[in-house]
Amino acid sequence: MSEFDDALSLTPTETPGTYEARLDRSWTIGGGINGGLLLAVIGKALSETLGAGGHADPLSITAYYLAPGRPGPVTIETTLVRKGGSVSVGSATLVQTDQEGNRVESIKVLGTFTDLDRAPTDVDNRIEPPQIPAPEQCVRSTDAPPESLKGAELLHRTELRLDPATAMWALGKPSGKGMIQAWMRMADGREPDPLELLFACDALPPASMDLGKPGWAPTIDFTVHVLGKPAPGWLRLKHYTEHIASGHFVEDCEVWDSEDRLVAQSRQLARLPR
Amino acid sequence: MSEFDDALSLTPTETPGTYEARLDRSWTIGGGINGGLLLAVIGKALSETLGAGGHADPLSITAYYLAPGRPGPVTIETTLVRKGGSVSVGSATLVQTDQEGNRVESIKVLGTFTDLDRAPTDVDNRIEPPQIPAPEQCVRSTDAPPESLKGAELLHRTELRLDPATAMWALGKPSGKGMIQAWMRMADGREPDPLELLFACDALPPASMDLGKPGWAPTIDFTVHVLGKPAPGWLRLKHYTEHIASGHFVEDCEVWDSEDRLVAQSRQLARLPR
């Protein structure tokens, strides 16, 4: 089983719609579990609950982050909100237990799921695919200085190849443009699917790095729209911000598959590092 | 009291966090209550609940639409999910009763609220403001053919002045660009505030009109990010789509105030009219 599918392994509980999972330390970045991985775990749980009605693929999913996800056991509580003909809507809460044994709700989610194989196939996309040099001409994230890799176990789960033109922030020379582009695939060769796209949309460092604002940029809310099943092979990611105000920034990610199709778009509001 | 504030008038019930309101027929478009007005009503309820902790302004708010909102009484159930230092998170459900007396959940919402007056004032915005001719050189929505105004009572609540270059769809000549730009203000002169921005982000016809796809484009999910309090005067709206796939389209709205500031951005996924 791939590392990603292992992370998304759920155990049903006696309560219908409630699942247990284990968040492995290997998905941490800066002490917390990566937010995209958490969204994929919740997406898997909603896929189980809504998939019973034929709608197992995420179309829209939104997470509001309340507390950092920590390694260890986790419970995902899902509810079928509405079952429709072509889509179903669900809600979910990710729950952990703190050191005193208190219930901590870490993430609240709403999602609309569908059967992407039955969706219309017409595509009309006016967004230009990102231009990135071939993977072998890009910068490997694992080539980062050892001090940067400390506490970034997540970087070993994926193969990230950063566009050199958008990676100068890693050498202390942010471009100020607020954009990071990269190729991505799972380190163990797992091929992408809709749940992996939820992870991919938050797999890159925050675009604030390229604004000369290093540091933690906690996500307020995060929505992913999955508009197609990805073809096998490398994903191309474009992660950027164009708008910083009121101490926050609006950050978009585009995920393109190996056949040049824009298969997912995400937007998050994140707090600008202080 | 302005028509908009009247629509947002809430009556607290005996259940803490639960409010009653009345959706007036004058906010309908095509038989249902406008989705942005519904979001503003829910936003007002969350503002009451989270405002008690000092966070009365929407920063992020996301709605998943389950059933059309109908004129008549409505209940908004809100919950404080997490109270933080600079932001608080809440959830809400809009409930109506159908003709058989059954409870119908129409909208599920998550939101993060703050105090925008205490937010950092630095702005770094790389998005160009839309170029629209002066309001007096634009097309009044109320100049539309009488048959278009039938069932569009909403159009009398706002003054919309459509950029002529993006309004040809109204004459049966869509540009195919998928963009509609307009000036907007409330017909009774109410000045904009953060709650009105929630409405403004969904006040224009769907961008699919300009793709030659007239008809109802139901919203799946809708997120508004409010990044500043608007100055008095006209708002400028840019409503557009660049990506249509799997029978849906990703639609963005930018709201600019009279001082050329981008005060809100929204994104929704909507179903392409058939």
Coordinates of C-alpha atoms in Angstrom, one line a residue:
Chain A
M1 CA 0.0 0.0 0.0
S2 CA 1.3 3.5 -0.8
E3 CA 2.3 5.8 2.0
F4 CA -0.6 8.2 1.0
D5 CA -3.2 5.4 1.0
D6 CA -1.8 4.2 4.3
A7 CA -2.3 7.7 5.8
L8 CA -5.9 7.7 4.5
S9 CA -6.7 4.3 6.0
L10 CA -9.9 4.6 8.0
T11 CA -11.4 2.3 10.6
P12 CA -15.2 2.6 10.9
T13 CA -16.5 2.9 14.4
E14 CA -19.8 1.7 15.9
T15 CA -21.2 5.2 15.2
P16 CA -22.3 5.4 11.5
G17 CA -20.3 8.0 9.6
T18 CA -17.5 8.1 12.2
Y19 CA -14.1 6.8 11.4
E20 CA -10.8 6.5 13.1
A21 CA -7.4 7.1 11.5
R22 CA -3.8 7.6 12.7
L23 CA -1.8 10.7 11.6
D24 CA 1.8 9.6 11.2
R25 CA 4.6 11.9 12.2
S26 CA 6.0 11.5 8.7
W27 CA 3.4 14.0 7.3
T28 CA 4.4 16.8 9.6
I29 CA 5.8 20.1 8.6
G30 CA 6.9 22.5 11.3
G31 CA 5.5 20.3 14.1
G32 CA 1.9 20.0 12.7
I33 CA 0.4 17.6 10.2
N34 CA 0.2 19.2 6.7
G35 CA -3.2 20.8 6.2
G36 CA -3.6 19.3 2.7
L37 CA -3.0 15.8 4.1
L38 CA -5.7 16.5 6.8
L39 CA -8.1 17.6 4.1
A40 CA -7.4 14.4 2.1
V41 CA -8.1 12.3 5.2
I42 CA -11.4 14.1 5.8
G43 CA -12.1 13.8 2.1
K44 CA -11.6 10.1 2.3
A45 CA -14.1 9.9 5.2
L46 CA -16.7 11.9 3.3
S47 CA -16.0 9.8 0.2
E48 CA -17.0 6.7 2.3
T49 CA -20.1 8.3 3.7
L50 CA -21.3 9.9 0.4
G51 CA -20.0 7.2 -1.8
A52 CA -22.7 4.9 -0.5
G53 CA -25.1 7.0 -2.5
G54 CA -22.9 6.9 -5.6
H55 CA -21.0 10.2 -5.1
A56 CA -17.5 9.2 -4.0
D57 CA -15.5 12.0 -5.7
P58 CA -14.9 15.4 -4.2
L59 CA -16.2 18.2 -6.4
S60 CA -16.0 21.0 -3.8
I61 CA -14.6 20.8 -0.4
T62 CA -14.0 23.5 2.2
A63 CA -12.1 23.3 5.4
Y64 CA -12.0 25.8 8.3
Y65 CA -8.9 25.2 10.4
L66 CA -9.4 25.6 14.1
A67 CA -6.3 24.0 15.7
P68 CA -3.1 22.3 14.3
G69 CA -3.4 18.6 13.6
R70 CA -1.0 16.6 15.7
P71 CA 0.5 13.2 15.0
G72 CA -1.5 10.4 16.6
P73 CA -5.0 9.0 16.6
V74 CA -7.8 11.1 15.1
T75 CA -11.6 10.7 14.7
I76 CA -13.5 12.0 11.7
E77 CA -17.2 12.5 12.2
T78 CA -19.2 12.8 9.0
T79 CA -22.8 13.6 8.2
L80 CA -24.7 13.2 5.0
V81 CA -26.5 16.5 4.7
R82 CA -28.3 16.1 1.4
K83 CA -28.4 13.3 -1.1
G84 CA -29.2 14.5 -4.6
G85 CA -29.3 13.0 -8.1
S86 CA -25.9 14.1 -9.4
V87 CA -24.2 15.4 -6.2
S88 CA -24.4 14.9 -2.4
V89 CA -23.4 17.3 0.3
G90 CA -21.8 16.3 3.6
S91 CA -20.2 17.9 6.6
A92 CA -17.3 16.6 8.7
T93 CA -15.3 17.4 11.8
L94 CA -11.8 16.2 12.6
V95 CA -11.4 15.6 16.3
Q96 CA -8.3 14.9 18.4
T97 CA -7.9 14.5 22.2
D98 CA -5.5 16.8 24.0
Q99 CA -3.1 15.7 26.8
E100 CA -5.7 16.3 29.4
G101 CA -8.1 14.0 27.5
N102 CA -10.3 16.9 26.3
R103 CA -12.0 16.7 22.9
V104 CA -10.4 19.2 20.4
E105 CA -12.2 20.0 17.1
S106 CA -9.3 20.7 14.8
I107 CA -11.1 21.2 11.4
K108 CA -14.7 21.8 10.2
V109 CA -15.5 20.8 6.7
L110 CA -18.3 21.1 4.1
G111 CA -18.1 19.2 0.9
T112 CA -20.1 18.4 -2.3
F113 CA -19.3 15.0 -3.8
T114 CA -20.1 13.6 -7.2
D115 CA -19.2 10.8 -9.6
L116 CA -16.6 12.4 -11.9
D117 CA -16.8 9.5 -14.3
R118 CA -20.4 10.5 -15.1
A119 CA -19.8 14.2 -15.4
P120 CA -20.0 16.0 -18.7
T121 CA -16.6 15.9 -20.5
D122 CA -16.7 19.3 -22.2
V123 CA -13.8 21.6 -21.1
D124 CA -13.5 25.3 -21.7
N125 CA -10.4 26.6 -19.9
R126 CA -8.9 30.0 -20.6
I127 CA -6.1 29.7 -18.0
E128 CA -2.7 29.2 -19.4
P129 CA -0.7 26.3 -18.1
P130 CA 2.4 27.2 -16.0
Q131 CA 5.7 27.1 -17.9
I132 CA 8.2 25.1 -15.8
P133 CA 11.5 23.6 -17.0
A134 CA 11.6 19.8 -17.2
P135 CA 11.7 18.1 -13.8
E136 CA 15.4 17.2 -14.2
Q137 CA 16.2 20.9 -14.7
C138 CA 14.3 21.9 -11.5
V139 CA 15.4 22.1 -7.9
R140 CA 14.7 19.1 -5.6
S141 CA 13.2 20.1 -2.3
T142 CA 15.4 17.5 -0.7
D143 CA 18.4 19.4 -1.9
A144 CA 17.5 22.2 0.6
P145 CA 20.0 22.9 3.4
P146 CA 19.8 20.3 6.2
E147 CA 18.5 23.0 8.7
S148 CA 15.5 23.6 6.4
L149 CA 14.7 19.9 6.2
K150 CA 14.6 19.6 10.0
G151 CA 11.0 19.3 11.1
A152 CA 9.9 19.0 7.4
E153 CA 9.4 15.2 7.2
L154 CA 6.6 15.9 4.7
L155 CA 9.3 16.7 2.1
H156 CA 10.3 13.0 2.0
R157 CA 6.8 11.9 1.1
T158 CA 6.7 13.8 -2.1
E159 CA 9.0 14.4 -5.0
L160 CA 8.9 18.2 -5.4
R161 CA 10.8 19.8 -8.3
L162 CA 10.8 23.6 -7.9
D163 CA 10.9 25.9 -10.9
P164 CA 14.3 27.5 -10.3
A165 CA 12.9 30.9 -11.3
T166 CA 10.4 30.7 -8.4
A167 CA 12.7 29.1 -5.8
M168 CA 15.2 31.9 -5.0
W169 CA 13.4 32.5 -1.7
A170 CA 15.0 29.2 -0.5
L171 CA 18.4 30.9 -0.9
G172 CA 17.2 34.0 1.0
K173 CA 16.4 35.9 -2.2
P174 CA 12.6 36.0 -2.6
S175 CA 11.5 37.5 -5.9
G176 CA 8.7 39.5 -4.3
K177 CA 6.4 38.1 -6.9
G178 CA 4.5 35.8 -4.5
M179 CA 4.6 32.7 -6.7
I180 CA 6.0 29.2 -6.4
Q181 CA 5.8 26.7 -9.2
A182 CA 6.8 23.0 -9.1
W183 CA 6.4 19.5 -10.4
M184 CA 5.0 17.0 -7.8
R185 CA 4.5 13.3 -7.5
M186 CA 4.4 11.0 -4.6
A187 CA 7.8 9.7 -3.6
D188 CA 6.7 6.1 -3.7
G189 CA 5.3 6.4 -7.2
R190 CA 1.5 6.4 -6.3
E191 CA -0.4 7.8 -9.2
P192 CA -2.6 10.8 -8.6
D193 CA -6.4 10.6 -8.0
P194 CA -9.0 13.2 -6.8
L195 CA -8.2 12.7 -3.1
E196 CA -4.5 13.2 -3.9
L197 CA -5.4 16.5 -5.5
L198 CA -6.7 17.8 -2.2
F199 CA -3.3 17.2 -0.8
A200 CA -1.5 18.6 -3.8
C201 CA -3.2 22.0 -3.5
D202 CA -1.5 22.5 -0.1
A203 CA 1.8 20.6 -0.8
L204 CA 3.9 23.7 -1.6
P205 CA 5.4 26.2 0.9
P206 CA 3.2 29.3 1.3
A207 CA 3.6 31.9 -1.4
S208 CA 4.4 34.4 1.3
M209 CA 7.9 32.8 1.3
D210 CA 8.5 34.4 -2.0
L211 CA 7.3 37.8 -0.6
G212 CA 10.2 37.8 1.9
K213 CA 7.8 36.8 4.7
P214 CA 9.2 33.5 6.0
G215 CA 7.4 31.7 8.8
W216 CA 4.2 30.0 9.6
A217 CA 1.2 31.2 7.5
P218 CA -1.8 29.5 9.2
T219 CA -4.7 28.8 7.0
I220 CA -8.1 30.3 7.9
D221 CA -10.1 28.5 5.2
F222 CA -9.3 26.4 2.2
T223 CA -11.5 25.3 -0.7
V224 CA -10.5 22.9 -3.4
H225 CA -12.5 22.4 -6.6
V226 CA -11.8 19.2 -8.4
L227 CA -12.8 19.5 -12.0
G228 CA -11.5 16.2 -13.4
K229 CA -9.6 13.0 -12.6
P230 CA -5.9 13.4 -13.2
A231 CA -3.9 11.4 -15.7
P232 CA -1.0 9.3 -14.3
G233 CA 2.3 11.0 -14.0
W234 CA 3.7 14.3 -12.7
L235 CA 1.4 17.0 -11.5
R236 CA 2.4 20.6 -12.1
L237 CA 1.5 23.1 -9.4
K238 CA 1.3 26.9 -9.5
H239 CA 0.9 28.5 -6.1
Y240 CA 0.5 32.2 -5.9
T241 CA -0.9 35.3 -4.1
E242 CA -1.9 38.6 -5.7
H243 CA -3.6 40.2 -2.8
I244 CA -2.4 40.9 0.8
A245 CA -4.6 43.0 3.1
S246 CA -5.8 43.2 6.7
G247 CA -2.9 40.9 7.8
H248 CA -4.0 38.1 5.5
F249 CA -3.4 36.9 1.9
V250 CA -5.5 35.2 -0.7
E251 CA -3.6 32.2 -2.0
D252 CA -4.5 30.2 -5.1
C253 CA -3.2 26.9 -6.4
E254 CA -3.7 25.4 -9.8
V255 CA -3.0 21.7 -10.3
W256 CA -2.3 20.6 -13.9
D257 CA -2.0 16.9 -14.9
S258 CA 0.5 15.3 -17.3
E259 CA -2.0 15.8 -20.1
D260 CA -2.0 19.6 -19.6
R261 CA -5.5 19.6 -18.0
L262 CA -6.3 21.9 -15.1
V263 CA -7.7 19.2 -12.8
A264 CA -8.0 21.2 -9.6
Q265 CA -8.1 24.8 -8.4
S266 CA -7.9 25.9 -4.7
R267 CA -8.1 29.1 -2.8
Q268 CA -7.2 29.7 0.8
L269 CA -7.0 32.7 3.1
A270 CA -4.0 32.6 5.3
R271 CA -2.5 34.8 7.9
L272 CA 0.5 36.7 6.8
P273 CA 3.5 35.7 8.9
R274 CA 4.4 38.4 11.4
Chain B
M1 CA -34.2 51.7 8.0
S2 CA -32.7 50.7 4.6
E3 CA -34.3 47.9 2.6
F4 CA -31.1 45.8 3.1
D5 CA -31.0 46.4 6.9
D6 CA -34.7 45.5 7.0
A7 CA -34.0 42.2 5.2
L8 CA -31.2 41.5 7.7
S9 CA -33.4 42.3 10.8
L10 CA -33.2 39.3 13.2
T11 CA -35.3 38.3 16.1
P12 CA -33.5 36.3 18.7
T13 CA -35.3 33.2 19.9
E14 CA -35.3 31.4 23.2
T15 CA -32.5 29.2 21.9
P16 CA -29.1 31.0 22.2
G17 CA -27.6 31.6 18.8
T18 CA -30.8 31.0 16.9
Y19 CA -32.6 33.9 15.1
E20 CA -35.7 34.3 13.1
A21 CA -35.9 36.5 10.0
R22 CA -38.4 37.1 7.1
L23 CA -37.3 36.8 3.5
D24 CA -39.3 39.3 1.5
R25 CA -40.4 38.5 -2.0
S26 CA -38.6 41.7 -3.2
W27 CA -35.2 39.9 -3.0
T28 CA -36.2 37.1 -5.4
I29 CA -34.7 36.4 -8.8
G30 CA -36.2 33.7 -10.8
G31 CA -38.5 32.5 -8.0
G32 CA -35.8 32.0 -5.3
I33 CA -34.3 34.5 -2.9
N34 CA -30.9 35.7 -4.2
G35 CA -28.0 33.6 -2.8
G36 CA -25.9 36.6 -1.8
L37 CA -28.8 38.1 0.2
L38 CA -29.2 34.8 2.0
L39 CA -25.5 34.8 2.8
A40 CA -25.7 38.3 4.1
V41 CA -28.6 37.3 6.4
I42 CA -26.6 34.3 7.7
G43 CA -23.6 36.6 8.0
K44 CA -25.6 39.0 10.1
A45 CA -26.6 36.1 12.5
L46 CA -23.0 35.0 12.8
S47 CA -22.0 38.6 13.4
E48 CA -24.4 38.7 16.3
T49 CA -23.1 35.4 17.8
L50 CA -19.4 36.0 17.2
G51 CA -19.6 39.8 17.8
A52 CA -20.3 39.1 21.5
G53 CA -16.6 38.1 21.6
G54 CA -15.5 41.2 19.7
H55 CA -15.4 39.7 16.2
A56 CA -18.4 41.1 14.4
D57 CA -16.9 41.4 10.9
P58 CA -16.8 38.6 8.3
L59 CA -13.3 37.8 7.2
S60 CA -14.0 34.5 5.4
I61 CA -17.5 33.0 4.9
T62 CA -18.4 29.9 3.0
A63 CA -21.9 28.7 2.1
Y64 CA -22.9 25.3 0.6
Y65 CA -26.4 25.7 -1.0
L66 CA -28.7 22.7 -0.5
A67 CA -32.2 24.0 -1.5
P68 CA -33.5 27.3 -2.9
G69 CA -34.4 30.0 -0.3
R70 CA -38.1 30.8 -0.6
P71 CA -39.9 34.0 0.5
G72 CA -41.3 33.8 4.0
P73 CA -40.1 33.0 7.6
V74 CA -36.6 31.6 8.1
T75 CA -34.6 30.4 11.1
I76 CA -30.8 30.8 11.3
E77 CA -29.1 28.5 13.8
T78 CA -25.6 29.6 14.7
T79 CA -22.9 28.0 16.8
L80 CA -19.6 29.5 18.1
V81 CA -17.1 26.9 17.1
R82 CA -13.9 28.6 18.4
K83 CA -13.2 31.9 20.1
G84 CA -9.7 33.1 19.4
G85 CA -7.7 36.3 20.1
S86 CA -8.0 37.9 16.7
V87 CA -10.6 35.8 15.0
S88 CA -13.5 33.5 15.9
V89 CA -15.0 30.7 13.9
G90 CA -18.7 29.9 13.7
S91 CA -21.1 27.6 11.8
A92 CA -24.6 28.3 10.8
T93 CA -27.6 26.6 9.1
L94 CA -30.5 28.3 7.4
V95 CA -33.7 26.5 7.9
Q96 CA -37.1 26.8 6.3
T97 CA -40.3 24.8 6.7
D98 CA -41.9 23.3 3.6
Q99 CA -45.6 23.1 2.8
E100 CA -46.0 19.9 4.7
G101 CA -44.4 21.4 7.8
N102 CA -41.1 19.6 7.4
R103 CA -37.7 21.1 8.4
V104 CA -35.7 22.0 5.3
E105 CA -32.0 22.9 5.7
S106 CA -31.3 25.3 2.8
I107 CA -27.8 26.4 3.4
K108 CA -24.8 25.3 5.6
V109 CA -22.2 27.9 6.4
L110 CA -18.8 28.1 8.0
G111 CA -17.3 31.5 8.8
T112 CA -14.3 33.2 10.4
F113 CA -15.1 36.7 11.8
T114 CA -12.7 39.4 13.1
D115 CA -12.6 43.1 14.0
L116 CA -11.6 44.7 10.7
D117 CA -10.9 48.0 12.5
R118 CA -8.1 46.3 14.5
A119 CA -6.6 44.6 11.5
P120 CA -3.2 45.6 10.0
T121 CA -3.7 48.3 7.4
D122 CA -0.8 47.4 5.0
V123 CA -2.1 46.5 1.6
D124 CA -0.2 44.8 -1.2
N125 CA -2.5 44.2 -4.2
R126 CA -1.3 43.2 -7.6
I127 CA -4.7 42.9 -9.2
E128 CA -5.6 45.7 -11.6
P129 CA -9.0 47.4 -10.9
P130 CA -11.6 46.9 -13.7
Q131 CA -11.9 49.6 -16.2
I132 CA -15.6 50.6 -16.5
P133 CA -17.0 53.7 -18.1
A134 CA -18.6 56.2 -15.7
P135 CA -22.0 55.1 -14.3
E136 CA -23.9 57.5 -16.5
Q137 CA -22.4 55.9 -19.6
C138 CA -23.3 52.4 -18.5
V139 CA -26.5 50.3 -19.0
R140 CA -29.1 50.4 -16.3
S141 CA -30.3 46.9 -15.4
T142 CA -33.8 48.3 -15.1
D143 CA -33.6 49.3 -18.8
A144 CA -33.8 45.6 -19.6
P145 CA -36.8 44.4 -21.7
P146 CA -39.9 44.0 -19.5
E147 CA -39.9 40.2 -20.1
S148 CA -36.4 40.0 -18.5
L149 CA -37.5 42.0 -15.5
K150 CA -40.4 39.6 -14.8
G151 CA -39.6 37.6 -11.8
A152 CA -36.5 39.7 -11.2
E153 CA -37.7 41.9 -8.3
L154 CA -34.1 41.9 -7.0
L155 CA -33.2 44.3 -9.8
H156 CA -35.2 47.1 -8.1
R157 CA -33.3 46.8 -4.8
T158 CA -30.0 47.8 -6.4
E159 CA -28.8 50.3 -8.9
L160 CA -26.7 48.2 -11.3
R161 CA -24.9 50.0 -14.1
L162 CA -23.5 47.4 -16.5
D163 CA -20.3 48.1 -18.5
P164 CA -21.8 48.2 -22.1
A165 CA -18.8 46.1 -23.4
T166 CA -19.8 43.2 -21.1
A167 CA -23.6 43.6 -21.4
M168 CA -24.2 42.4 -25.0
W169 CA -25.5 39.1 -23.7
A170 CA -28.6 41.0 -22.5
L171 CA -29.3 41.7 -26.2
G172 CA -28.7 38.1 -27.2
K173 CA -25.1 38.7 -28.3
P174 CA -22.9 37.2 -25.6
S175 CA -19.2 38.0 -26.1
G176 CA -18.1 34.5 -25.1
K177 CA -15.6 36.0 -22.7
G178 CA -17.5 35.0 -19.6
M179 CA -17.2 38.4 -17.9
I180 CA -19.7 40.9 -16.6
Q181 CA -18.6 44.2 -15.0
A182 CA -20.8 46.8 -13.3
W183 CA -21.2 49.6 -10.8
M184 CA -23.5 48.8 -7.9
R185 CA -25.1 50.6 -5.1
M186 CA -28.3 50.1 -3.1
A187 CA -31.3 51.7 -4.7
D188 CA -32.2 53.5 -1.4
G189 CA -28.8 54.9 -1.0
R190 CA -27.6 52.7 1.8
E191 CA -23.8 52.9 2.1
P192 CA -21.8 49.7 1.8
D193 CA -20.4 47.8 4.8
P194 CA -18.8 44.3 5.1
L195 CA -22.2 42.5 5.2
E196 CA -23.3 44.3 2.1
L197 CA -20.1 43.0 0.4
L198 CA -21.4 39.4 0.9
F199 CA -24.5 40.4 -1.1
A200 CA -22.5 42.3 -3.7
C201 CA -20.4 39.3 -4.6
D202 CA -23.5 37.5 -5.9
A203 CA -25.5 40.5 -7.1
L204 CA -24.6 40.2 -10.8
P205 CA -26.1 37.7 -13.3
P206 CA -23.9 34.5 -13.7
A207 CA -21.0 34.9 -16.0
S208 CA -22.4 32.0 -17.9
M209 CA -24.8 34.5 -19.5
D210 CA -21.9 36.0 -21.4
L211 CA -20.9 32.5 -22.5
G212 CA -24.2 32.1 -24.4
K213 CA -25.5 29.8 -21.7
P214 CA -28.6 31.5 -20.3
G215 CA -30.6 29.9 -17.6
W216 CA -30.3 29.1 -14.0
A217 CA -26.7 28.4 -12.7
P218 CA -27.2 27.0 -9.2
T219 CA -24.4 27.6 -6.8
I220 CA -22.7 24.6 -5.2
D221 CA -20.4 26.5 -2.8
F222 CA -19.6 30.2 -2.4
T223 CA -16.8 31.8 -0.4
V224 CA -16.3 35.5 0.2
H225 CA -13.1 37.0 1.7
V226 CA -13.7 40.5 3.1
L227 CA -10.3 42.2 3.2
G228 CA -11.4 45.7 4.2
K229 CA -14.3 48.0 5.1
P230 CA -15.6 49.7 1.9
A231 CA -15.6 53.5 1.6
P232 CA -19.0 55.1 0.9
G233 CA -20.1 55.4 -2.7
W234 CA -20.4 53.1 -5.7
L235 CA -19.0 49.6 -5.7
R236 CA -17.4 48.2 -8.8
L237 CA -17.9 44.6 -9.5
K238 CA -16.0 42.3 -11.9
H239 CA -17.6 38.9 -12.2
Y240 CA -16.0 36.3 -14.4
T241 CA -15.2 32.7 -15.2
E242 CA -12.1 31.3 -16.8
H243 CA -12.7 27.6 -16.3
I244 CA -15.6 25.4 -17.2
A245 CA -15.3 21.6 -16.8
S246 CA -17.2 18.6 -15.5
G247 CA -20.5 20.5 -16.1
H248 CA -19.5 23.3 -13.7
F249 CA -17.7 26.6 -13.8
V250 CA -15.5 28.4 -11.3
E251 CA -16.7 32.0 -11.0
D252 CA -14.8 34.8 -9.3
C253 CA -16.1 38.2 -8.2
E254 CA -14.0 41.2 -7.3
V255 CA -15.5 44.1 -5.3
W256 CA -13.7 47.4 -5.5
D257 CA -14.8 50.4 -3.5
S258 CA -14.9 54.1 -4.5
E259 CA -11.3 54.6 -3.3
D260 CA -10.1 51.9 -5.7
R261 CA -9.5 49.3 -3.0
L262 CA -10.2 45.7 -3.6
V263 CA -12.4 45.1 -0.5
A264 CA -13.8 41.6 -1.2
Q265 CA -13.0 38.6 -3.4
S266 CA -15.3 35.7 -3.9
R267 CA -15.2 32.4 -5.6
Q268 CA -18.1 30.0 -6.3
L269 CA -18.6 26.8 -8.1
A270 CA -21.8 26.8 -10.1
R271 CA -23.5 24.2 -12.3
L272 CA -23.4 25.2 -16.0
P273 CA -26.9 25.8 -17.3
R274 CA -28.0 22.8 -19.5

